[in-house]
JSON list of C-alpha atoms in Angstrom, two decimals:
[
{"chain": "L", "resi": 915, "resn": "GLY", "atom": "CA", "xyz": [-15.72, 2.61, -72.32]},
{"chain": "L", "resi": 916, "resn": "ALA", "atom": "CA", "xyz": [-17.60, 2.44, -69.07]},
{"chain": "L", "resi": 917, "resn": "VAL", "atom": "CA", "xyz": [-16.63, 4.72, -66.21]},
{"chain": "L", "resi": 918, "resn": "VAL", "atom": "CA", "xyz": [-15.51, 3.57, -62.80]},
{"chain": "L", "resi": 919, "resn": "SER", "atom": "CA", "xyz": [-14.93, 6.21, -60.17]},
{"chain": "L", "resi": 920, "resn": "GLN", "atom": "CA", "xyz": [-12.88, 5.82, -57.02]},
{"chain": "L", "resi": 921, "resn": "HIS", "atom": "CA", "xyz": [-12.96, 8.09, -54.02]},
{"chain": "L", "resi": 922, "resn": "PRO", "atom": "CA", "xyz": [-10.88, 9.47, -52.49]},
{"chain": "L", "resi": 923, "resn": "SER", "atom": "CA", "xyz": [-7.97, 9.69, -54.89]},
{"chain": "L", "resi": 924, "resn": "ARG", "atom": "CA", "xyz": [-5.58, 10.33, -52.04]},
{"chain": "L", "resi": 925, "resn": "VAL", "atom": "CA", "xyz": [-5.87, 9.84, -48.32]},
{"chain": "L", "resi": 926, "resn": "ILE", "atom": "CA", "xyz": [-3.51, 10.20, -45.40]},
{"chain": "L", "resi": 927, "resn": "CYS", "atom": "CA", "xyz": [-4.46, 8.62, -42.12]},
{"chain": "L", "resi": 928, "resn": "LYS", "atom": "CA", "xyz": [-2.91, 7.99, -38.76]},
{"chain": "L", "resi": 929, "resn": "SER", "atom": "CA", "xyz": [-1.71, 4.56, -37.77]},
{"chain": "L", "resi": 930, "resn": "GLY", "atom": "CA", "xyz": [-4.46, 2.59, -36.04]},
{"chain": "L", "resi": 931, "resn": "THR", "atom": "CA", "xyz": [-7.35, 4.29, -37.76]},
{"chain": "L", "resi": 932, "resn": "SER", "atom": "CA", "xyz": [-9.58, 2.86, -40.48]},
{"chain": "L", "resi": 933, "resn": "VAL", "atom": "CA", "xyz": [-10.01, 4.16, -43.99]},
{"chain": "L", "resi": 934, "resn": "LYS", "atom": "CA", "xyz": [-12.83, 3.52, -46.43]},
{"chain": "L", "resi": 935, "resn": "ILE", "atom": "CA", "xyz": [-12.36, 3.64, -50.19]},
{"chain": "L", "resi": 936, "resn": "GLU", "atom": "CA", "xyz": [-15.34, 3.75, -52.51]},
{"chain": "L", "resi": 937, "resn": "CYS", "atom": "CA", "xyz": [-15.60, 2.33, -56.00]},
{"chain": "L", "resi": 938, "resn": "ARG", "atom": "CA", "xyz": [-18.58, 3.26, -58.15]},
{"chain": "L", "resi": 939, "resn": "SER", "atom": "CA", "xyz": [-19.63, 2.19, -61.60]},
{"chain": "L", "resi": 940, "resn": "LEU", "atom": "CA", "xyz": [-21.18, 5.31, -63.07]},
{"chain": "L", "resi": 941, "resn": "ASP", "atom": "CA", "xyz": [-22.89, 4.13, -66.22]},
{"chain": "L", "resi": 942, "resn": "PHE", "atom": "CA", "xyz": [-23.36, 0.42, -65.82]},
{"chain": "L", "resi": 943, "resn": "GLN", "atom": "CA", "xyz": [-24.34, -2.13, -63.23]},
{"chain": "L", "resi": 944, "resn": "ALA", "atom": "CA", "xyz": [-21.32, -3.93, -61.87]},
{"chain": "L", "resi": 945, "resn": "THR", "atom": "CA", "xyz": [-22.18, -7.43, -60.80]},
{"chain": "L", "resi": 946, "resn": "THR", "atom": "CA", "xyz": [-18.54, -8.05, -60.02]},
{"chain": "L", "resi": 947, "resn": "MET", "atom": "CA", "xyz": [-15.89, -5.75, -58.64]},
{"chain": "L", "resi": 948, "resn": "PHE", "atom": "CA", "xyz": [-12.25, -6.44, -58.01]},
{"chain": "L", "resi": 949, "resn": "TRP", "atom": "CA", "xyz": [-9.82, -4.81, -55.63]},
{"chain": "L", "resi": 950, "resn": "TYR", "atom": "CA", "xyz": [-6.13, -4.58, -56.38]},
{"chain": "L", "resi": 951, "resn": "ARG", "atom": "CA", "xyz": [-3.14, -3.31, -54.51]},
{"chain": "L", "resi": 952, "resn": "GLN", "atom": "CA", "xyz": [-0.06, -1.89, -56.17]},
{"chain": "L", "resi": 953, "resn": "PHE", "atom": "CA", "xyz": [3.28, -1.05, -54.60]},
{"chain": "L", "resi": 954, "resn": "PRO", "atom": "CA", "xyz": [5.66, 1.39, -56.32]},
{"chain": "L", "resi": 955, "resn": "LYS", "atom": "CA", "xyz": [7.17, 0.03, -59.52]},
{"chain": "L", "resi": 956, "resn": "GLN", "atom": "CA", "xyz": [5.31, -3.23, -59.08]},
{"chain": "L", "resi": 957, "resn": "SER", "atom": "CA", "xyz": [2.36, -4.89, -60.69]},
{"chain": "L", "resi": 958, "resn": "LEU", "atom": "CA", "xyz": [-1.24, -4.96, -59.58]},
{"chain": "L", "resi": 959, "resn": "MET", "atom": "CA", "xyz": [-1.95, -7.71, -57.11]},
{"chain": "L", "resi": 960, "resn": "LEU", "atom": "CA", "xyz": [-5.49, -8.97, -56.91]},
{"chain": "L", "resi": 961, "resn": "MET", "atom": "CA", "xyz": [-6.75, -8.78, -53.34]},
{"chain": "L", "resi": 962, "resn": "ALA", "atom": "CA", "xyz": [-10.35, -9.88, -53.63]},
{"chain": "L", "resi": 963, "resn": "THR", "atom": "CA", "xyz": [-13.34, -10.34, -55.85]},
{"chain": "L", "resi": 964, "resn": "SER", "atom": "CA", "xyz": [-16.73, -9.14, -54.74]},
{"chain": "L", "resi": 965, "resn": "ASN", "atom": "CA", "xyz": [-20.08, -10.02, -56.21]},
{"chain": "L", "resi": 966, "resn": "GLU", "atom": "CA", "xyz": [-23.09, -7.90, -55.45]},
{"chain": "L", "resi": 967, "resn": "GLY", "atom": "CA", "xyz": [-24.99, -9.18, -52.47]},
{"chain": "L", "resi": 968, "resn": "SER", "atom": "CA", "xyz": [-22.53, -11.84, -51.44]},
{"chain": "L", "resi": 969, "resn": "LYS", "atom": "CA", "xyz": [-19.34, -12.12, -49.46]},
{"chain": "L", "resi": 970, "resn": "ALA", "atom": "CA", "xyz": [-16.08, -11.24, -51.12]},
{"chain": "L", "resi": 971, "resn": "THR", "atom": "CA", "xyz": [-13.63, -13.91, -52.16]},
{"chain": "L", "resi": 972, "resn": "TYR", "atom": "CA", "xyz": [-10.14, -13.09, -50.99]},
{"chain": "L", "resi": 973, "resn": "GLU", "atom": "CA", "xyz": [-6.91, -14.12, -52.63]},
{"chain": "L", "resi": 974, "resn": "GLN", "atom": "CA", "xyz": [-4.51, -16.24, -50.66]},
{"chain": "L", "resi": 975, "resn": "GLY", "atom": "CA", "xyz": [-2.56, -14.23, -48.13]},
{"chain": "L", "resi": 976, "resn": "VAL", "atom": "CA", "xyz": [-5.01, -11.32, -47.98]},
{"chain": "L", "resi": 977, "resn": "GLU", "atom": "CA", "xyz": [-6.51, -10.82, -44.51]},
{"chain": "L", "resi": 978, "resn": "LYS", "atom": "CA", "xyz": [-10.26, -10.53, -44.83]},
{"chain": "L", "resi": 979, "resn": "ASP", "atom": "CA", "xyz": [-10.59, -8.99, -41.37]},
{"chain": "L", "resi": 980, "resn": "LYS", "atom": "CA", "xyz": [-8.03, -6.38, -42.29]},
{"chain": "L", "resi": 981, "resn": "PHE", "atom": "CA", "xyz": [-9.50, -5.47, -45.65]},
{"chain": "L", "resi": 982, "resn": "LEU", "atom": "CA", "xyz": [-13.26, -5.38, -45.36]},
{"chain": "L", "resi": 983, "resn": "ILE", "atom": "CA", "xyz": [-15.12, -5.38, -48.64]},
{"chain": "L", "resi": 984, "resn": "ASN", "atom": "CA", "xyz": [-18.77, -4.55, -49.07]},
{"chain": "L", "resi": 985, "resn": "HIS", "atom": "CA", "xyz": [-20.63, -4.74, -52.36]},
{"chain": "L", "resi": 986, "resn": "ALA", "atom": "CA", "xyz": [-24.12, -3.81, -51.29]},
{"chain": "L", "resi": 987, "resn": "SER", "atom": "CA", "xyz": [-25.38, -2.46, -54.58]},
{"chain": "L", "resi": 988, "resn": "LEU", "atom": "CA", "xyz": [-24.76, -2.93, -58.27]},
{"chain": "L", "resi": 989, "resn": "THR", "atom": "CA", "xyz": [-22.94, 0.37, -58.50]},
{"chain": "L", "resi": 990, "resn": "LEU", "atom": "CA", "xyz": [-20.92, 0.56, -55.31]},
{"chain": "L", "resi": 991, "resn": "SER", "atom": "CA", "xyz": [-18.25, -1.46, -53.60]},
{"chain": "L", "resi": 992, "resn": "THR", "atom": "CA", "xyz": [-16.22, -0.30, -50.64]},
{"chain": "L", "resi": 993, "resn": "LEU", "atom": "CA", "xyz": [-12.87, -1.37, -49.27]},
{"chain": "L", "resi": 994, "resn": "THR", "atom": "CA", "xyz": [-12.17, -0.54, -45.63]},
{"chain": "L", "resi": 995, "resn": "VAL", "atom": "CA", "xyz": [-8.62, -0.85, -44.41]},
{"chain": "L", "resi": 996, "resn": "THR", "atom": "CA", "xyz": [-9.02, -1.44, -40.69]},
{"chain": "L", "resi": 997, "resn": "SER", "atom": "CA", "xyz": [-6.46, -0.47, -38.08]},
{"chain": "L", "resi": 998, "resn": "ALA", "atom": "CA", "xyz": [-4.17, 0.79, -40.77]},
{"chain": "L", "resi": 999, "resn": "HIS", "atom": "CA", "xyz": [-0.41, 0.62, -40.37]},
{"chain": "L", "resi": 1000, "resn": "PRO", "atom": "CA", "xyz": [2.40, 2.18, -42.40]},
{"chain": "L", "resi": 1001, "resn": "GLU", "atom": "CA", "xyz": [2.92, -1.08, -44.30]},
{"chain": "L", "resi": 1002, "resn": "ASP", "atom": "CA", "xyz": [-0.63, -0.73, -45.62]},
{"chain": "L", "resi": 1003, "resn": "SER", "atom": "CA", "xyz": [0.44, 2.37, -47.49]},
{"chain": "L", "resi": 1004, "resn": "SER", "atom": "CA", "xyz": [-0.10, 1.57, -51.13]},
{"chain": "L", "resi": 1005, "resn": "PHE", "atom": "CA", "xyz": [-2.05, 2.37, -54.28]},
{"chain": "L", "resi": 1006, "resn": "TYR", "atom": "CA", "xyz": [-5.42, 0.66, -54.20]},
{"chain": "L", "resi": 1007, "resn": "ILE", "atom": "CA", "xyz": [-7.30, 0.18, -57.45]},
{"chain": "L", "resi": 1008, "resn": "CYS", "atom": "CA", "xyz": [-10.75, -1.19, -58.11]},
{"chain": "L", "resi": 1009, "resn": "SER", "atom": "CA", "xyz": [-12.19, -2.56, -61.29]},
{"chain": "L", "resi": 1010, "resn": "ALA", "atom": "CA", "xyz": [-15.69, -3.51, -62.26]},
{"chain": "L", "resi": 1011, "resn": "LYS", "atom": "CA", "xyz": [-17.47, -5.54, -64.84]},
{"chain": "L", "resi": 1012, "resn": "THR", "atom": "CA", "xyz": [-20.91, -6.83, -65.58]},
{"chain": "L", "resi": 1013, "resn": "TRP", "atom": "CA", "xyz": [-22.08, -10.13, -66.87]},
{"chain": "L", "resi": 1014, "resn": "ASP", "atom": "CA", "xyz": [-24.24, -8.30, -69.36]},
{"chain": "L", "resi": 1015, "resn": "ARG", "atom": "CA", "xyz": [-21.06, -7.57, -71.22]},
{"chain": "L", "resi": 1016, "resn": "GLY", "atom": "CA", "xyz": [-19.96, -11.17, -71.27]},
{"chain": "L", "resi": 1017, "resn": "ASN", "atom": "CA", "xyz": [-16.37, -12.12, -70.73]},
{"chain": "L", "resi": 1018, "resn": "THR", "atom": "CA", "xyz": [-14.98, -8.73, -71.55]},
{"chain": "L", "resi": 1019, "resn": "GLU", "atom": "CA", "xyz": [-12.71, -6.14, -70.12]},
{"chain": "L", "resi": 1020, "resn": "ALA", "atom": "CA", "xyz": [-12.81, -4.94, -66.59]},
{"chain": "L", "resi": 1021, "resn": "PHE", "atom": "CA", "xyz": [-12.97, -1.18, -66.23]},
{"chain": "L", "resi": 1022, "resn": "PHE", "atom": "CA", "xyz": [-10.61, 0.38, -63.76]},
{"chain": "L", "resi": 1023, "resn": "GLY", "atom": "CA", "xyz": [-10.91, 3.26, -61.41]},
{"chain": "L", "resi": 1024, "resn": "GLN", "atom": "CA", "xyz": [-8.21, 5.88, -61.10]},
{"chain": "L", "resi": 1025, "resn": "GLY", "atom": "CA", "xyz": [-6.87, 4.43, -57.89]},
{"chain": "L", "resi": 1026, "resn": "THR", "atom": "CA", "xyz": [-6.52, 5.65, -54.32]},
{"chain": "L", "resi": 1027, "resn": "ARG", "atom": "CA", "xyz": [-3.15, 6.52, -52.85]},
{"chain": "L", "resi": 1028, "resn": "LEU", "atom": "CA", "xyz": [-3.21, 5.58, -49.17]},
{"chain": "L", "resi": 1029, "resn": "THR", "atom": "CA", "xyz": [-0.50, 6.86, -46.89]},
{"chain": "L", "resi": 1030, "resn": "VAL", "atom": "CA", "xyz": [-0.49, 5.75, -43.28]},
{"chain": "L", "resi": 1031, "resn": "VAL", "atom": "CA", "xyz": [1.60, 7.88, -40.95]},
{"chain": "H", "resi": 552, "resn": "GLY", "atom": "CA", "xyz": [-4.04, -18.25, -59.63]},
{"chain": "H", "resi": 553, "resn": "GLU", "atom": "CA", "xyz": [-2.67, -17.12, -62.93]},
{"chain": "H", "resi": 554, "resn": "SER", "atom": "CA", "xyz": [0.94, -16.33, -63.36]},
{"chain": "H", "resi": 555, "resn": "VAL", "atom": "CA", "xyz": [1.60, -13.80, -66.02]},
{"chain": "H", "resi": 556, "resn": "GLY", "atom": "CA", "xyz": [5.06, -12.38, -66.41]},
{"chain": "H", "resi": 557, "resn": "LEU", "atom": "CA", "xyz": [6.98, -10.12, -68.72]},
{"chain": "H", "resi": 558, "resn": "HIS", "atom": "CA", "xyz": [10.37, -10.73, -70.21]},
{"chain": "H", "resi": 559, "resn": "LEU", "atom": "CA", "xyz": [11.76, -7.22, -69.94]},
{"chain": "H", "resi": 560, "resn": "PRO", "atom": "CA", "xyz": [11.09, -4.69, -67.19]},
{"chain": "H", "resi": 561, "resn": "THR", "atom": "CA", "xyz": [12.18, -1.65, -69.23]},
{"chain": "H", "resi": 562, "resn": "LEU", "atom": "CA", "xyz": [12.20, -0.72, -72.87]},
{"chain": "H", "resi": 563, "resn": "SER", "atom": "CA", "xyz": [13.49, 2.43, -74.54]},
{"chain": "H", "resi": 564, "resn": "VAL", "atom": "CA", "xyz": [12.67, 3.24, -78.14]},
{"chain": "H", "resi": 565, "resn": "GLN", "atom": "CA", "xyz": [13.18, 6.16, -80.46]},
{"chain": "H", "resi": 566, "resn": "GLU", "atom": "CA", "xyz": [10.15, 8.16, -81.39]},
{"chain": "H", "resi": 567, "resn": "GLY", "atom": "CA", "xyz": [8.72, 6.82, -84.62]},
{"chain": "H", "resi": 568, "resn": "ASP", "atom": "CA", "xyz": [10.11, 3.33, -84.16]},
{"chain": "H", "resi": 569, "resn": "ASN", "atom": "CA", "xyz": [7.97, 0.30, -83.47]},
{"chain": "H", "resi": 570, "resn": "SER", "atom": "CA", "xyz": [7.83, -1.15, -79.96]},
{"chain": "H", "resi": 571, "resn": "ILE", "atom": "CA", "xyz": [7.34, -4.77, -79.00]},
{"chain": "H", "resi": 572, "resn": "ILE", "atom": "CA", "xyz": [6.44, -5.73, -75.45]},
{"chain": "H", "resi": 573, "resn": "ASN", "atom": "CA", "xyz": [6.35, -9.38, -74.50]},
{"chain": "H", "resi": 574, "resn": "CYS", "atom": "CA", "xyz": [4.41, -11.37, -71.94]},
{"chain": "H", "resi": 575, "resn": "ALA", "atom": "CA", "xyz": [4.44, -15.00, -70.89]},
{"chain": "H", "resi": 576, "resn": "TYR", "atom": "CA", "xyz": [1.70, -16.80, -69.02]},
{"chain": "H", "resi": 577, "resn": "SER", "atom": "CA", "xyz": [1.67, -20.12, -67.26]},
{"chain": "H", "resi": 578, "resn": "ASN", "atom": "CA", "xyz": [-1.97, -21.16, -67.04]},
{"chain": "H", "resi": 579, "resn": "SER", "atom": "CA", "xyz": [-3.02, -22.87, -70.24]},
{"chain": "H", "resi": 580, "resn": "ALA", "atom": "CA", "xyz": [-6.65, -22.41, -69.20]},
{"chain": "H", "resi": 581, "resn": "SER", "atom": "CA", "xyz": [-6.35, -18.65, -69.66]},
{"chain": "H", "resi": 582, "resn": "ASP", "atom": "CA", "xyz": [-8.78, -17.73, -72.37]},
{"chain": "H", "resi": 583, "resn": "TYR", "atom": "CA", "xyz": [-8.85, -13.97, -72.45]},
{"chain": "H", "resi": 584, "resn": "PHE", "atom": "CA", "xyz": [-6.06, -11.44, -72.34]},
{"chain": "H", "resi": 585, "resn": "ILE", "atom": "CA", "xyz": [-5.89, -7.69, -72.14]},
{"chain": "H", "resi": 586, "resn": "TRP", "atom": "CA", "xyz": [-3.08, -5.24, -72.51]},
{"chain": "H", "resi": 587, "resn": "TYR", "atom": "CA", "xyz": [-3.31, -2.25, -70.22]},
{"chain": "H", "resi": 588, "resn": "LYS", "atom": "CA", "xyz": [-1.38, 1.00, -70.15]},
{"chain": "H", "resi": 589, "resn": "GLN", "atom": "CA", "xyz": [-0.75, 2.70, -66.84]},
{"chain": "H", "resi": 590, "resn": "GLU", "atom": "CA", "xyz": [0.56, 6.22, -66.45]},
{"chain": "H", "resi": 591, "resn": "SER", "atom": "CA", "xyz": [2.09, 7.34, -63.21]},
{"chain": "H", "resi": 592, "resn": "GLY", "atom": "CA", "xyz": [-0.45, 7.71, -60.40]},
{"chain": "H", "resi": 593, "resn": "LYS", "atom": "CA", "xyz": [-3.37, 6.53, -62.51]},
{"chain": "H", "resi": 594, "resn": "GLY", "atom": "CA", "xyz": [-5.38, 3.39, -62.96]},
{"chain": "H", "resi": 595, "resn": "PRO", "atom": "CA", "xyz": [-4.83, 1.03, -65.89]},
{"chain": "H", "resi": 596, "resn": "GLN", "atom": "CA", "xyz": [-6.28, 1.95, -69.26]},
{"chain": "H", "resi": 597, "resn": "PHE", "atom": "CA", "xyz": [-7.51, -0.66, -71.69]},
{"chain": "H", "resi": 598, "resn": "ILE", "atom": "CA", "xyz": [-5.50, -0.89, -74.88]},
{"chain": "H", "resi": 599, "resn": "ILE", "atom": "CA", "xyz": [-6.52, -4.05, -76.67]},
{"chain": "H", "resi": 600, "resn": "ASP", "atom": "CA", "xyz": [-7.79, -7.51, -75.89]},
{"chain": "H", "resi": 601, "resn": "ILE", "atom": "CA", "xyz": [-7.63, -10.93, -77.46]},
{"chain": "H", "resi": 602, "resn": "ARG", "atom": "CA", "xyz": [-9.44, -14.19, -76.88]},
{"chain": "H", "resi": 603, "resn": "SER", "atom": "CA", "xyz": [-7.79, -17.57, -76.97]},
{"chain": "H", "resi": 604, "resn": "ASN", "atom": "CA", "xyz": [-9.54, -18.52, -80.20]},
{"chain": "H", "resi": 605, "resn": "MET", "atom": "CA", "xyz": [-7.56, -15.83, -82.01]},
{"chain": "H", "resi": 606, "resn": "ASP", "atom": "CA", "xyz": [-3.86, -15.42, -82.65]},
{"chain": "H", "resi": 607, "resn": "LYS", "atom": "CA", "xyz": [-3.81, -11.82, -83.76]},
{"chain": "H", "resi": 608, "resn": "ARG", "atom": "CA", "xyz": [-5.83, -8.72, -83.27]},
{"chain": "H", "resi": 609, "resn": "GLN", "atom": "CA", "xyz": [-5.22, -5.22, -84.51]},
{"chain": "H", "resi": 610, "resn": "GLY", "atom": "CA", "xyz": [-6.26, -1.89, -83.19]},
{"chain": "H", "resi": 611, "resn": "GLN", "atom": "CA", "xyz": [-5.23, 1.64, -83.89]},
{"chain": "H", "resi": 612, "resn": "ARG", "atom": "CA", "xyz": [-1.41, 1.53, -84.02]},
{"chain": "H", "resi": 613, "resn": "VAL", "atom": "CA", "xyz": [-1.41, -1.56, -81.81]},
{"chain": "H", "resi": 614, "resn": "THR", "atom": "CA", "xyz": [-1.37, -5.26, -82.54]},
{"chain": "H", "resi": 615, "resn": "VAL", "atom": "CA", "xyz": [-1.56, -8.12, -80.08]},
{"chain": "H", "resi": 616, "resn": "LEU", "atom": "CA", "xyz": [-0.22, -11.52, -81.00]},
{"chain": "H", "resi": 617, "resn": "LEU", "atom": "CA", "xyz": [-1.07, -14.66, -79.06]},
{"chain": "H", "resi": 618, "resn": "ASN", "atom": "CA", "xyz": [0.87, -17.88, -79.29]},
{"chain": "H", "resi": 619, "resn": "LYS", "atom": "CA", "xyz": [-0.95, -20.48, -77.24]},
{"chain": "H", "resi": 620, "resn": "THR", "atom": "CA", "xyz": [1.60, -23.18, -78.01]},
{"chain": "H", "resi": 621, "resn": "VAL", "atom": "CA", "xyz": [4.31, -21.40, -76.05]},
{"chain": "H", "resi": 622, "resn": "LYS", "atom": "CA", "xyz": [1.91, -19.39, -73.88]},
{"chain": "H", "resi": 623, "resn": "HIS", "atom": "CA", "xyz": [3.18, -16.06, -75.02]},
{"chain": "H", "resi": 624, "resn": "LEU", "atom": "CA", "xyz": [1.64, -12.84, -76.14]},
{"chain": "H", "resi": 625, "resn": "SER", "atom": "CA", "xyz": [3.07, -9.60, -77.36]},
{"chain": "H", "resi": 626, "resn": "LEU", "atom": "CA", "xyz": [1.98, -6.03, -77.89]},
{"chain": "H", "resi": 627, "resn": "GLN", "atom": "CA", "xyz": [3.28, -4.18, -80.89]},
{"chain": "H", "resi": 628, "resn": "ILE", "atom": "CA", "xyz": [3.00, -0.42, -81.02]},
{"chain": "H", "resi": 629, "resn": "ALA", "atom": "CA", "xyz": [3.60, 1.13, -84.41]},
{"chain": "H", "resi": 630, "resn": "ALA", "atom": "CA", "xyz": [5.27, 4.53, -84.81]},
{"chain": "H", "resi": 631, "resn": "THR", "atom": "CA", "xyz": [5.77, 4.96, -81.08]},
{"chain": "H", "resi": 632, "resn": "GLN", "atom": "CA", "xyz": [5.07, 8.44, -79.78]},
{"chain": "H", "resi": 633, "resn": "PRO", "atom": "CA", "xyz": [6.16, 10.23, -76.59]},
{"chain": "H", "resi": 634, "resn": "GLY", "atom": "CA", "xyz": [2.61, 9.87, -75.28]},
{"chain": "H", "resi": 635, "resn": "ASP", "atom": "CA", "xyz": [3.08, 6.11, -75.37]},
{"chain": "H", "resi": 636, "resn": "SER", "atom": "CA", "xyz": [5.59, 6.33, -72.52]},
{"chain": "H", "resi": 637, "resn": "ALA", "atom": "CA", "xyz": [4.02, 4.41, -69.64]},
{"chain": "H", "resi": 638, "resn": "VAL", "atom": "CA", "xyz": [4.04, 1.03, -67.94]},
{"chain": "H", "resi": 639, "resn": "TYR", "atom": "CA", "xyz": [2.35, -1.70, -69.93]},
{"chain": "H", "resi": 640, "resn": "PHE", "atom": "CA", "xyz": [0.79, -4.74, -68.31]},
{"chain": "H", "resi": 641, "resn": "CYS", "atom": "CA", "xyz": [-0.67, -7.85, -69.77]},
{"chain": "H", "resi": 642, "resn": "ALA", "atom": "CA", "xyz": [-3.47, -9.43, -67.80]},
{"chain": "H", "resi": 643, "resn": "GLY", "atom": "CA", "xyz": [-4.97, -12.87, -68.19]},
{"chain": "H", "resi": 644, "resn": "SER", "atom": "CA", "xyz": [-8.32, -14.25, -67.22]},
{"chain": "H", "resi": 645, "resn": "TYR", "atom": "CA", "xyz": [-9.86, -17.69, -67.20]},
{"chain": "H", "resi": 646, "resn": "GLY", "atom": "CA", "xyz": [-12.99, -19.46, -66.10]},
{"chain": "H", "resi": 647, "resn": "THR", "atom": "CA", "xyz": [-16.18, -17.93, -64.85]},
{"chain": "H", "resi": 648, "resn": "GLY", "atom": "CA", "xyz": [-14.60, -15.88, -62.09]},
{"chain": "H", "resi": 649, "resn": "ASN", "atom": "CA", "xyz": [-13.16, -13.52, -64.66]},
{"chain": "H", "resi": 650, "resn": "GLN", "atom": "CA", "xyz": [-10.53, -12.19, -62.34]},
{"chain": "H", "resi": 651, "resn": "PHE", "atom": "CA", "xyz": [-7.61, -10.63, -64.12]},
{"chain": "H", "resi": 652, "resn": "TYR", "atom": "CA", "xyz": [-4.12, -11.47, -63.00]},
{"chain": "H", "resi": 653, "resn": "PHE", "atom": "CA", "xyz": [-1.48, -9.00, -64.00]},
{"chain": "H", "resi": 654, "resn": "GLY", "atom": "CA", "xyz": [2.04, -9.47, -65.23]},
{"chain": "H", "resi": 655, "resn": "THR", "atom": "CA", "xyz": [5.09, -7.68, -63.88]},
{"chain": "H", "resi": 656, "resn": "GLY", "atom": "CA", "xyz": [4.86, -4.75, -66.25]},
{"chain": "H", "resi": 657, "resn": "THR", "atom": "CA", "xyz": [7.21, -3.16, -68.77]},
{"chain": "H", "resi": 658, "resn": "SER", "atom": "CA", "xyz": [8.15, 0.47, -68.50]},
{"chain": "H", "resi": 659, "resn": "LEU", "atom": "CA", "xyz": [8.27, 1.95, -71.99]},
{"chain": "H", "resi": 660, "resn": "THR", "atom": "CA", "xyz": [10.25, 5.14, -72.52]},
{"chain": "H", "resi": 661, "resn": "VAL", "atom": "CA", "xyz": [10.02, 6.91, -75.85]},
{"chain": "H", "resi": 662, "resn": "ILE", "atom": "CA", "xyz": [13.03, 9.01, -76.69]},
{"chain": "H", "resi": 663, "resn": "PRO", "atom": "CA", "xyz": [12.19, 12.11, -78.73]}
]
C-alpha cells in the first residue's frame, strides 16, 4: 500500500503555544487528506477534510481557528494546533487518498501524540 | 455524518479459534466499508474492504460480510493468532467526499 508519513510522532508543548503536525504522502499524490483525533480507548473522530489548493472542510464542532489546516501541495498537509491547552492533548492521525485510485482506501499515517503541559 | 457503531467493545478468543467482530451502520447511503486494525500507539492499518454491491469478500484469513438490509457488517478472522490482538474498527464512506467515519472499535485479545 501507499505510504503516509506523519511528523513528529510525539510532541510535548507548553500551554498557550502552537504546534504544527505534518502529513506527507510519500509515493503518491494526495488530492485529499483527512485529519482525525483519537482519545484513549476511543474511536477516530474526523476533524476535517482538506483538498489540495482549497480551504479545509471542518466537521461540526471542530474550531477552524483552533485547528488550522493547510494543504498547499499534493504531498503535504499540515495541522497546526494554535494556543494549545491540556484538553487538546490527544492522538492526531492523518490519512490521504487520491482520486486516481478511485473510491478506495485511505492510507493512514502513524499518528502524532500531542501532550500539552 | 455517518454513524458506525460496534456491538461489543471487547472480545477475547483462544488462539486458533475464529473471531467475529460486528459493526452496525446507520446511513443507508454508505457504499464503501473498510476494516482497520490499530495497534497501540499506531495508526490504523487496512485489513479488508467491501463495496455495497457485494455481500462477501475474502482475504487472507479474513472475511468481511455485508448485510445491507439490516445495515450490518462483520469481520471474521480465521485461526486467530496472538498477533491479531489489537483494536478493530469498521469505517464507512459515502458520496464523493469519501470521508471515512469510524465505529467505536472492538478490542480483540487472543489468549495463547
